[in-house]
Coordinates of C-alpha atoms in Angstrom, one line a residue:
M240 CA 13.7 10.1 18.7
K241 CA 10.6 8.2 19.9
R242 CA 10.5 4.4 19.6
E243 CA 7.2 3.4 18.0
C244 CA 5.5 0.6 16.3
G245 CA 2.7 -0.2 13.9
I246 CA 0.9 -2.8 11.9
L247 CA 0.7 -3.2 8.2
L248 CA -2.7 -4.2 6.8
P249 CA -4.2 -3.2 3.5
V250 CA -7.7 -1.7 3.7
S251 CA -8.8 -4.4 1.2
S252 CA -7.8 -7.0 3.8
L253 CA -10.3 -5.9 6.4
P254 CA -13.4 -8.0 6.9
S255 CA -16.7 -6.7 5.7
R256 CA -20.1 -8.0 4.5
Y257 CA -19.6 -6.9 0.9
G258 CA -16.7 -8.7 -0.6
I259 CA -13.7 -6.4 0.3
G260 CA -12.4 -4.4 3.1
A261 CA -13.8 -0.8 3.2
F262 CA -14.1 2.3 5.3
S263 CA -16.7 0.4 7.3
R264 CA -17.3 -0.2 11.0
E265 CA -14.7 -3.0 10.8
A266 CA -12.1 -0.4 9.9
Y267 CA -13.1 1.7 13.0
K268 CA -12.9 -1.5 15.1
F269 CA -9.4 -2.2 13.7
V270 CA -8.3 1.3 14.8
D271 CA -9.6 0.6 18.3
K272 CA -7.7 -2.7 18.4
L273 CA -4.5 -0.9 17.3
K274 CA -4.9 1.5 20.2
E275 CA -5.6 -1.4 22.5
A276 CA -2.5 -3.2 21.2
G277 CA -0.1 -0.2 22.0
Q278 CA 0.4 0.7 18.4
Q279 CA 0.9 4.2 17.0
Y280 CA 0.7 3.5 13.2
W281 CA -1.5 1.8 10.7
Q282 CA 0.4 1.3 7.4
I283 CA -1.8 0.7 4.3
L284 CA -1.2 0.1 0.6
P285 CA -2.1 2.8 -2.1
L286 CA -5.8 3.7 -2.0
G287 CA -6.1 4.5 -5.8
P288 CA -8.6 2.9 -8.2
T289 CA -7.2 -0.3 -9.6
G290 CA -7.4 -1.8 -13.0
Y291 CA -6.2 -5.0 -14.7
G292 CA -4.5 -7.3 -12.2
D293 CA -6.1 -5.4 -9.3
S294 CA -2.7 -4.0 -8.2
P295 CA -2.9 -0.9 -6.0
Y296 CA 0.5 0.0 -7.7
Q297 CA -1.1 0.3 -11.1
S298 CA -3.8 2.9 -10.5
F299 CA -6.0 4.8 -13.0
S300 CA -5.0 8.0 -11.2
A301 CA -2.5 9.3 -8.6
F302 CA -5.2 11.7 -7.4
A303 CA -8.3 9.5 -6.9
G304 CA -9.6 6.9 -4.5
N305 CA -10.7 3.3 -5.0
P306 CA -14.6 3.1 -5.2
Y307 CA -14.4 -0.5 -3.8
F308 CA -13.5 1.1 -0.4
I309 CA -16.7 3.1 -0.2
D310 CA -18.7 1.7 2.7
L311 CA -22.1 0.5 1.5
E312 CA -23.5 0.6 5.1
Q313 CA -23.0 4.3 5.2
L314 CA -24.8 4.7 1.9
I315 CA -27.7 2.7 3.4
R316 CA -27.8 5.1 6.4
E317 CA -27.9 8.0 3.9
K318 CA -30.9 6.3 2.2
L319 CA -29.0 6.0 -1.1
L320 CA -29.2 2.2 -1.0
T321 CA -31.3 -0.3 0.8
R322 CA -30.0 -3.2 2.8
A323 CA -32.0 -5.6 0.6
E324 CA -30.2 -4.3 -2.5
C325 CA -26.8 -4.8 -0.9
N326 CA -27.6 -8.2 0.4
K327 CA -28.9 -9.3 -3.0
A328 CA -25.6 -8.6 -4.7
D329 CA -23.2 -11.5 -5.1
F330 CA -19.7 -10.6 -3.9
G331 CA -18.5 -14.2 -3.6
Q332 CA -18.9 -16.7 -0.8
H333 CA -15.3 -17.0 0.3
E334 CA -14.6 -14.6 3.2
Q335 CA -10.9 -15.2 3.2
Y336 CA -10.3 -14.1 -0.4
I337 CA -11.6 -11.2 -2.5
D338 CA -13.4 -12.2 -5.8
Y339 CA -12.5 -9.2 -7.9
G340 CA -14.6 -10.5 -10.9
K341 CA -17.8 -10.5 -8.8
L342 CA -16.8 -7.4 -7.0
Y343 CA -16.6 -5.5 -10.3
E344 CA -19.8 -6.9 -11.7
N345 CA -21.8 -6.1 -8.5
R346 CA -20.2 -3.0 -6.9
F347 CA -20.7 -0.5 -9.8
P348 CA -24.4 -1.2 -10.4
L349 CA -25.0 -0.6 -6.7
L350 CA -23.0 2.7 -6.8
R351 CA -25.0 3.8 -9.8
K352 CA -28.2 3.2 -8.0
A353 CA -26.8 5.3 -5.1
Y354 CA -25.8 8.0 -7.6
E355 CA -29.2 8.3 -9.1
R356 CA -30.8 8.8 -5.7
W357 CA -28.0 11.2 -4.7
K358 CA -28.8 13.4 -7.8
V359 CA -32.4 13.6 -6.7
K360 CA -31.4 14.4 -3.2
Q361 CA -29.0 17.1 -4.3
A362 CA -31.6 18.7 -6.5
H363 CA -33.9 19.0 -3.5
E364 CA -31.4 19.9 -0.8
D365 CA -28.6 21.8 -2.4
R366 CA -29.3 25.5 -2.2
H367 CA -25.7 26.6 -3.1
P368 CA -24.9 27.7 -6.6
E369 CA -21.7 25.6 -6.6
R370 CA -22.0 21.8 -7.1
Q371 CA -20.5 19.6 -4.4
E372 CA -18.2 18.1 -7.2
D373 CA -16.4 21.4 -7.3
T374 CA -14.7 20.5 -4.0
L375 CA -12.7 17.9 -5.9
S376 CA -9.3 18.8 -7.2
C377 CA -8.7 19.5 -10.9
E378 CA -6.6 16.3 -11.1
T379 CA -9.4 14.2 -9.5
R380 CA -11.9 15.6 -12.0
E381 CA -9.5 14.7 -14.8
Y382 CA -9.7 11.1 -13.6
C383 CA -13.5 11.2 -13.6
F384 CA -13.4 12.5 -17.2
Y385 CA -10.9 9.8 -18.2
M386 CA -13.0 7.0 -16.8
A387 CA -16.1 8.3 -18.5
V388 CA -14.3 8.3 -21.9
K389 CA -12.7 5.0 -21.1
N390 CA -16.1 3.4 -20.5
H391 CA -17.4 5.0 -23.8
F392 CA -14.7 3.0 -25.6
G393 CA -15.5 -0.2 -23.9
G394 CA -12.8 0.0 -21.2
K395 CA -9.9 0.3 -23.7
S396 CA -6.8 2.1 -22.7
W397 CA -6.4 5.7 -24.1
E398 CA -3.9 4.6 -26.7
L399 CA -6.8 2.8 -28.5
W400 CA -9.2 5.6 -28.5
D401 CA -10.2 7.7 -31.6
E402 CA -7.3 10.0 -32.5
D403 CA -9.0 13.3 -31.7
I404 CA -9.7 12.4 -28.1
R405 CA -6.6 10.3 -27.7
L406 CA -4.5 13.4 -28.6
R407 CA -6.7 15.6 -26.5
K408 CA -7.8 18.0 -29.3
P409 CA -9.8 20.9 -27.8
E410 CA -12.9 20.3 -29.8
A411 CA -12.9 16.6 -28.9
I412 CA -12.5 17.4 -25.2
A413 CA -15.5 19.8 -25.3
R414 CA -17.7 17.3 -27.2
Y415 CA -17.0 14.4 -24.9
Q416 CA -17.4 16.5 -21.8
E417 CA -20.9 17.4 -23.0
E418 CA -21.9 14.0 -24.3
L419 CA -20.6 12.2 -21.2
S420 CA -21.6 14.7 -18.6
D421 CA -23.7 12.3 -16.5
E422 CA -21.1 9.6 -16.6
I423 CA -18.5 12.1 -15.5
R424 CA -20.7 13.1 -12.6
F425 CA -21.2 9.5 -11.7
Y426 CA -17.4 9.2 -11.1
E427 CA -17.4 12.5 -9.3
F428 CA -20.0 11.1 -6.9
Q429 CA -17.8 8.1 -6.2
Q430 CA -14.8 10.4 -5.4
I431 CA -17.0 12.6 -3.2
K432 CA -18.1 9.6 -1.1
F433 CA -14.6 8.1 -1.0
E434 CA -13.1 11.4 0.3
E435 CA -15.9 11.9 2.8
Q436 CA -15.6 8.4 4.3
W437 CA -11.8 8.3 4.3
R438 CA -11.4 11.6 5.9
K439 CA -13.8 10.6 8.7
L440 CA -11.9 7.3 9.3
K441 CA -8.5 9.1 9.3
A442 CA -9.7 11.7 11.7
Y443 CA -11.0 9.0 14.0
A444 CA -7.6 7.2 13.8
N445 CA -5.7 10.4 14.5
K446 CA -8.0 11.1 17.5
K447 CA -7.1 7.7 18.9
G448 CA -3.4 8.4 18.5
I449 CA -3.0 6.3 15.4
R450 CA -1.2 7.8 12.4
I451 CA -1.7 6.5 8.9
I452 CA 1.3 5.5 6.8
G453 CA 0.3 5.7 3.1
D454 CA 2.2 4.3 0.1
I455 CA 3.0 6.2 -3.1
P456 CA 4.3 4.3 -6.2
I457 CA 7.0 6.4 -7.9
Y458 CA 5.4 5.6 -11.3
V459 CA 1.9 6.0 -12.6
A460 CA 0.1 3.6 -15.0
F461 CA 0.2 4.1 -18.7
D462 CA -3.5 3.3 -18.8
G463 CA -4.5 6.2 -16.5
A464 CA -5.6 9.7 -16.3
D465 CA -2.2 11.1 -15.4
S466 CA -0.4 10.0 -18.5
W467 CA -3.3 10.8 -20.8
S468 CA -4.1 14.3 -19.3
H469 CA -0.4 15.4 -19.1
P470 CA 1.7 13.7 -21.8
E471 CA 4.2 16.4 -21.6
L472 CA 5.3 15.0 -18.2
F473 CA 6.4 11.7 -19.7
Q474 CA 8.8 10.3 -22.3
F475 CA 6.2 10.1 -25.1
D476 CA 6.6 10.7 -28.8
E477 CA 4.3 12.9 -30.9
E478 CA 1.7 10.1 -31.2
G479 CA 1.6 9.6 -27.5
K480 CA 3.5 6.3 -27.5
P481 CA 6.2 5.8 -24.9
E482 CA 9.9 6.1 -26.0
G483 CA 10.9 4.0 -23.0
V484 CA 9.3 2.2 -20.1
A485 CA 10.2 1.4 -16.5
G486 CA 11.5 -1.8 -15.0
C487 CA 14.5 -3.5 -13.4
P488 CA 17.5 -5.2 -15.0
P489 CA 18.3 -8.9 -14.9
D490 CA 19.5 -10.1 -11.5
A491 CA 19.8 -13.3 -9.4
F492 CA 16.0 -13.4 -9.1
S493 CA 15.1 -12.8 -12.7
A494 CA 17.3 -13.7 -15.7
T495 CA 15.4 -11.4 -18.0
G496 CA 14.7 -8.6 -15.5
Q497 CA 11.4 -7.1 -14.6
L498 CA 9.4 -5.3 -17.3
W499 CA 6.9 -3.0 -15.5
G500 CA 5.8 -1.0 -18.5
N501 CA 5.1 2.2 -16.7
P502 CA 5.8 5.5 -18.6
L503 CA 9.0 7.3 -17.5
Y504 CA 9.1 10.9 -16.5
R505 CA 10.6 13.6 -18.6
W506 CA 12.6 14.9 -15.7
D507 CA 14.1 17.9 -17.6
Y508 CA 10.5 19.2 -18.1
H509 CA 9.6 18.6 -14.5
R510 CA 12.7 20.6 -13.4
K511 CA 11.6 23.6 -15.6
T512 CA 8.2 23.7 -13.9
G513 CA 9.7 23.5 -10.4
Y514 CA 8.3 19.9 -10.2
D515 CA 4.9 21.4 -10.0
W516 CA 2.9 18.2 -10.9
W517 CA 5.0 16.2 -8.3
M518 CA 4.4 18.9 -5.7
K519 CA 0.7 18.6 -6.3
R520 CA 0.9 14.9 -5.9
M521 CA 2.8 15.1 -2.7
E522 CA 0.3 17.7 -1.4
Y523 CA -2.5 15.3 -2.2
C524 CA -0.7 12.4 -0.4
Y525 CA -0.2 14.4 2.8
Q526 CA -3.9 15.3 2.8
M527 CA -4.6 11.6 2.7
Y528 CA -1.9 10.3 5.0
D529 CA 0.2 11.3 7.9
V530 CA 3.4 9.6 6.7
V531 CA 4.2 8.6 3.1
R532 CA 6.3 5.6 2.1
V533 CA 7.8 6.3 -1.4
D534 CA 8.0 3.1 -3.3
H535 CA 11.2 2.5 -5.5
F536 CA 13.1 5.4 -4.0
R537 CA 16.1 4.5 -6.1
G538 CA 14.3 5.9 -9.2
F539 CA 14.9 9.4 -7.9
D540 CA 18.6 8.8 -8.2
E541 CA 18.7 6.6 -11.3
Y542 CA 16.0 4.9 -13.2
Y543 CA 16.1 1.9 -15.6
W544 CA 15.1 2.8 -19.2
I545 CA 13.8 -0.1 -21.4
P546 CA 13.0 0.5 -25.1
Y547 CA 9.3 0.5 -25.7
G548 CA 8.1 -2.7 -27.3
D549 CA 10.8 -4.9 -25.8
K550 CA 9.4 -8.2 -24.4
T551 CA 11.9 -8.3 -21.6
A552 CA 14.0 -5.9 -19.5
E553 CA 17.4 -7.3 -20.7
F554 CA 18.3 -4.4 -23.0
G555 CA 17.7 -1.4 -20.9
H556 CA 20.1 1.0 -19.3
W557 CA 20.3 3.4 -16.3
E558 CA 19.6 7.1 -16.6
K559 CA 19.9 9.9 -14.0
G560 CA 16.9 11.0 -12.0
P561 CA 16.3 14.4 -10.4
G562 CA 18.4 13.5 -7.4
L563 CA 18.6 15.7 -4.2
E564 CA 17.2 18.8 -6.0
F565 CA 13.7 17.2 -6.1
F566 CA 13.6 16.8 -2.3
E567 CA 15.1 20.3 -1.7
V568 CA 12.2 21.7 -3.7
M569 CA 9.8 19.6 -1.7
K570 CA 11.3 20.8 1.6
E571 CA 11.2 24.4 0.5
R572 CA 7.5 24.0 -0.5
F573 CA 6.2 22.0 2.5
G574 CA 8.9 22.1 5.2
Q575 CA 10.1 18.8 6.8
L576 CA 7.7 16.0 5.9
D577 CA 7.5 12.5 7.4
L578 CA 8.6 10.2 4.6
I579 CA 9.9 6.6 4.5
A580 CA 12.3 5.8 1.6
E581 CA 11.8 2.3 0.2
D582 CA 15.5 1.7 -0.5
L583 CA 15.4 -2.0 -0.9
G584 CA 17.2 -4.1 -3.5
F585 CA 20.7 -3.4 -5.0
L586 CA 21.8 0.0 -3.9
T587 CA 24.6 1.9 -5.4
P588 CA 26.8 4.4 -3.5
S589 CA 24.9 7.3 -5.0
V590 CA 21.5 5.9 -3.9
L591 CA 22.8 5.4 -0.4
Q592 CA 24.2 9.0 -0.4
L593 CA 20.8 10.4 -1.6
V594 CA 19.0 8.6 1.3
K595 CA 21.6 10.0 3.7
D596 CA 21.4 13.5 2.3
T597 CA 17.6 13.7 2.5
G598 CA 17.6 12.4 6.1
F599 CA 14.6 10.2 5.4
P600 CA 14.6 6.8 7.2
G601 CA 15.2 3.8 4.9
M602 CA 13.7 0.3 5.3
K603 CA 15.1 -2.9 6.8
V604 CA 13.4 -6.2 6.2
L605 CA 14.3 -9.2 8.4
E606 CA 13.5 -11.7 5.8
F607 CA 16.4 -10.4 3.7
A608 CA 18.9 -10.8 6.6
F609 CA 19.4 -14.5 6.9
D610 CA 21.5 -15.6 3.9
D611 CA 24.5 -17.9 3.8
T612 CA 26.9 -14.9 3.7
Q613 CA 25.9 -14.0 7.3
S614 CA 26.9 -10.4 6.4
S615 CA 23.6 -8.8 5.3
A616 CA 23.0 -5.1 6.0
Y617 CA 19.5 -6.2 7.2
L618 CA 20.9 -7.9 10.3
T619 CA 19.6 -5.9 13.3
H620 CA 23.0 -5.3 14.9
K621 CA 23.9 -3.1 11.9
Y622 CA 20.9 -0.8 12.1
Q623 CA 21.0 2.9 12.8
E624 CA 18.1 4.6 14.7
N625 CA 16.9 6.4 11.6
C626 CA 15.3 3.4 9.9
V627 CA 12.0 1.5 9.8
V628 CA 12.2 -2.3 10.4
Y629 CA 9.8 -4.7 8.9
T630 CA 9.6 -8.5 9.3
G631 CA 8.4 -8.5 5.7
T632 CA 6.5 -6.3 3.3
H633 CA 3.4 -6.8 1.1
D634 CA 5.7 -8.3 -1.5
N635 CA 7.2 -10.9 0.8
Q636 CA 6.1 -14.2 2.1
T637 CA 4.7 -14.3 5.6
L638 CA 7.2 -15.1 8.3
Q639 CA 5.8 -18.6 8.7
G640 CA 5.8 -19.2 4.9
W641 CA 9.3 -17.7 4.5
Y642 CA 10.8 -19.7 7.4
K643 CA 9.5 -23.0 6.1
T644 CA 11.1 -22.4 2.7
L645 CA 14.4 -20.9 4.1
D646 CA 17.4 -23.0 3.0
S647 CA 19.3 -25.0 5.6
P648 CA 22.3 -22.6 5.9
G649 CA 20.0 -19.6 6.3
K650 CA 17.9 -21.5 8.9
K651 CA 20.9 -22.5 10.9
F652 CA 22.2 -19.0 10.9
A653 CA 18.8 -17.6 12.0
I654 CA 18.6 -20.0 14.9
N655 CA 22.1 -19.1 16.1
Y656 CA 21.4 -15.4 15.6
L657 CA 18.2 -15.5 17.6
G658 CA 19.4 -18.1 20.1
N659 CA 16.0 -19.9 19.7
T660 CA 16.9 -23.6 19.3
W661 CA 13.9 -24.7 21.3
T662 CA 11.3 -22.6 19.7
P663 CA 8.7 -24.7 17.9
V664 CA 8.2 -23.9 14.3
S665 CA 4.5 -23.0 15.0
E666 CA 5.7 -20.2 17.2
I667 CA 8.8 -19.1 15.4
H668 CA 7.2 -15.9 14.1
W669 CA 7.2 -14.4 17.6
D670 CA 11.0 -14.6 17.8
F671 CA 11.4 -12.6 14.6
I672 CA 8.8 -10.1 15.8
R673 CA 10.7 -9.6 19.0
L674 CA 13.9 -9.2 17.1
A675 CA 12.3 -6.4 15.1
L676 CA 10.7 -4.7 18.1
R677 CA 13.9 -4.7 20.2
S678 CA 16.1 -3.4 17.5
V679 CA 17.3 0.2 17.6
A680 CA 15.1 1.2 14.6
R681 CA 12.9 4.1 15.5
L682 CA 9.9 2.5 14.0
A683 CA 9.0 -1.2 13.7
V684 CA 6.1 -2.2 11.4
I685 CA 4.8 -5.8 11.5
P686 CA 2.4 -7.2 8.9
F687 CA -0.7 -8.4 10.7
Q688 CA -0.4 -11.9 9.1
D689 CA 2.8 -12.3 11.0
Y690 CA 1.2 -11.5 14.3
L691 CA -1.4 -14.1 13.4
G692 CA 1.3 -16.7 12.5
L693 CA -0.3 -17.4 9.1
G694 CA 1.4 -19.1 6.2
D695 CA 1.6 -18.2 2.6
E696 CA -2.1 -18.6 2.2
A697 CA -2.2 -15.1 3.6
R698 CA 0.5 -13.6 1.4
I699 CA -0.6 -10.3 -0.2
N700 CA 1.5 -10.2 -3.4
E701 CA 4.0 -12.4 -5.2
P702 CA 5.7 -10.1 -7.7
S703 CA 5.7 -10.9 -11.4
T704 CA 2.6 -13.2 -11.0
L705 CA -1.1 -12.6 -11.9
G706 CA -4.4 -13.9 -10.7
K707 CA -3.6 -14.7 -7.0
N708 CA -2.5 -11.4 -5.5
W709 CA -4.1 -8.7 -3.4
R710 CA -6.9 -11.1 -2.3
W711 CA -6.3 -12.1 1.3
R712 CA -8.7 -10.9 4.0
M713 CA -8.4 -11.3 7.7
D714 CA -11.0 -13.2 9.7
R715 CA -13.3 -10.9 11.5
K716 CA -12.5 -12.6 14.9
A717 CA -8.7 -12.7 14.3
F718 CA -7.7 -9.6 16.4
T719 CA -8.7 -11.1 19.7
P720 CA -8.3 -9.3 23.1
Q721 CA -5.6 -11.8 24.0
L722 CA -3.6 -11.0 20.8
A723 CA -4.0 -7.2 21.4
R724 CA -2.7 -7.6 25.0
R725 CA 0.3 -9.7 23.7
C726 CA 1.1 -7.0 21.1
R727 CA 0.9 -4.3 23.7
Q728 CA 3.1 -6.1 26.2
L729 CA 5.8 -6.6 23.6
A730 CA 5.5 -3.0 22.5
C731 CA 5.9 -1.9 26.1
W732 CA 8.7 -4.2 27.0
Y733 CA 10.8 -2.9 24.0
G734 CA 10.0 0.8 24.7
R735 CA 7.5 1.2 21.8
C736 CA 4.2 1.5 23.8
G737 CA 4.3 5.3 23.9
Q738 CA 2.5 5.6 27.3
D739 CA 4.1 5.3 30.7
E740 CA 0.9 3.9 32.3
Q741 CA 0.7 1.2 29.6
A742 CA 4.3 0.3 30.2
A743 CA 3.7 -0.1 33.9
D744 CA 0.6 -2.1 33.2
A745 CA 2.5 -4.4 30.9
V746 CA 5.2 -5.1 33.4
S747 CA 2.9 -5.8 36.3
G748 CA -0.4 -7.2 34.8
Q749 CA -1.8 -10.3 33.3
A750 CA 0.5 -12.8 35.0
E751 CA -1.2 -15.7 33.5
E752 CA -0.6 -14.5 29.9
Q753 CA 3.0 -13.7 30.6
T754 CA 3.7 -17.3 31.7
A755 CA 1.3 -18.9 29.2
D756 CA 1.7 -17.1 26.0
V757 CA 4.2 -14.2 26.1
G758 CA 7.7 -14.5 27.5
N759 CA 9.1 -17.3 25.4
G760 CA 5.8 -19.0 26.1
H761 CA 7.4 -22.4 25.2
Q762 CA 5.7 -24.9 27.4
D763 CA 6.9 -28.4 27.8
E764 CA 5.0 -29.8 24.9
Q765 CA 6.3 -27.0 22.8
A766 CA 9.8 -27.8 23.7
A767 CA 9.2 -31.3 22.6
D768 CA 7.6 -30.1 19.4
A769 CA 10.6 -27.9 18.7
V770 CA 13.0 -30.8 18.5
N771 CA 10.9 -32.3 15.7
G772 CA 10.1 -28.9 14.1
H773 CA 13.8 -27.9 13.8
Q774 CA 14.9 -31.4 12.7
D775 CA 17.6 -33.5 14.1
E776 CA 20.6 -31.8 12.6
Q777 CA 19.5 -28.5 13.9
T778 CA 19.3 -29.6 17.5
A779 CA 22.5 -31.6 17.1
D780 CA 24.9 -29.2 15.5
I781 CA 23.4 -25.8 14.7
V782 CA 23.8 -24.0 18.0
F783 CA 26.9 -21.8 18.0
E784 CA 28.0 -23.2 14.7
N785 CA 29.9 -20.7 12.5

């Protein structure tokens, strides 16, 4: 098995001129930097269109792309927009954080202008009898129809629409398709441009030797095309209301549990259809990505059922999921696929057995390893090769933020485990990155914020909170040549570089960098700073303390 490494960075976190990361030249430059840094993977978050709360894990469709990621520069080159029009739009003045309110108010008017010009261009240039929209999948077109009707009802979720269209009566479907045909086509235009641009970027990455790790939430949103178009797939009553919803039970982190509110699958129906909808979903994902990380993998073994209407998750119960049969059908349909099982949290023996039986690598997160029990399964000496190690995920604090809030027993144990008494706090993230890279895990993925040594101001998401998540963006000058060389040297030293000539170069080259900022890189003043950074009791009695 190859030893490889990659970087986790959402597309939205890329720099750009227009308020949010996109499939722009900055994305191509980031791919170039990944190659330069000796990486083989770029892990991103779900690319679906987002709604309330801006979470990529609550998308309007499992088969559509986020129009925010469409690169306006490419639309300018296609003469669908002018630079003056794009520059005039107010996307917010803070380059470090996304302003979703301004993005929503200004992005769609620009896309509508581009659409109107595209229609004219299509009328003049398209000589084929079939429209370009017909290249979209049926499920993607269902999303476009859903959004057109949703806009017709002022953005309301489908449960609040008029009864005839809410229940998808045939005469209502036909009427709205005719009345809203131009609005439907506007959303089809967005999906055409999204797919065109993403496929070009992915092809460029693959040509550079960079594979894309995508992310698939196990559940879909209630306010979305999937649940409205195919109510038979979900645990809905005759009026289209959920019988139960998804979440997690109470635990040490939440006394009332987590109430996600997603509709639950009617797995007995899926089984009768040979999991047809799910197979279409997986096929779509593998057209978009090279590797898929399945979020909340436990839900395929058992899922937590909460009565619809409950205000907390306290009174739910566990029910059986499809189990191994689902993955056997998937393997029979597609062959062996590259899939990462997100198997974090409390795991029962049956979940662990399911991960083992599928053969998919699970996840290890270093930030979960250093508790006062000193027996965590996330400690690197307990790893098997068939796993993916992360310093943290999009739901975690950055390494710097986490380390500064780590309790004293956990911090003492971490210092002893790493043997890094003299590392200054400002450089501590490098020790944990090295720990991940030198582990036996086949793949190591490091969030880019950790390579930058940023604090919690760069955190992507804090679960169960609203208003401050999914906003962070990297500085356009952050991925410096020096940082890329350092990343590559570490990758090569720990057998993850992937190219013999790079490994040889890493061993022999850049002597100044190796002494100044790689190795341990802890110069005299850093050693002095470490004494203060780790506090007196740590230097006095932590080392080799049980």
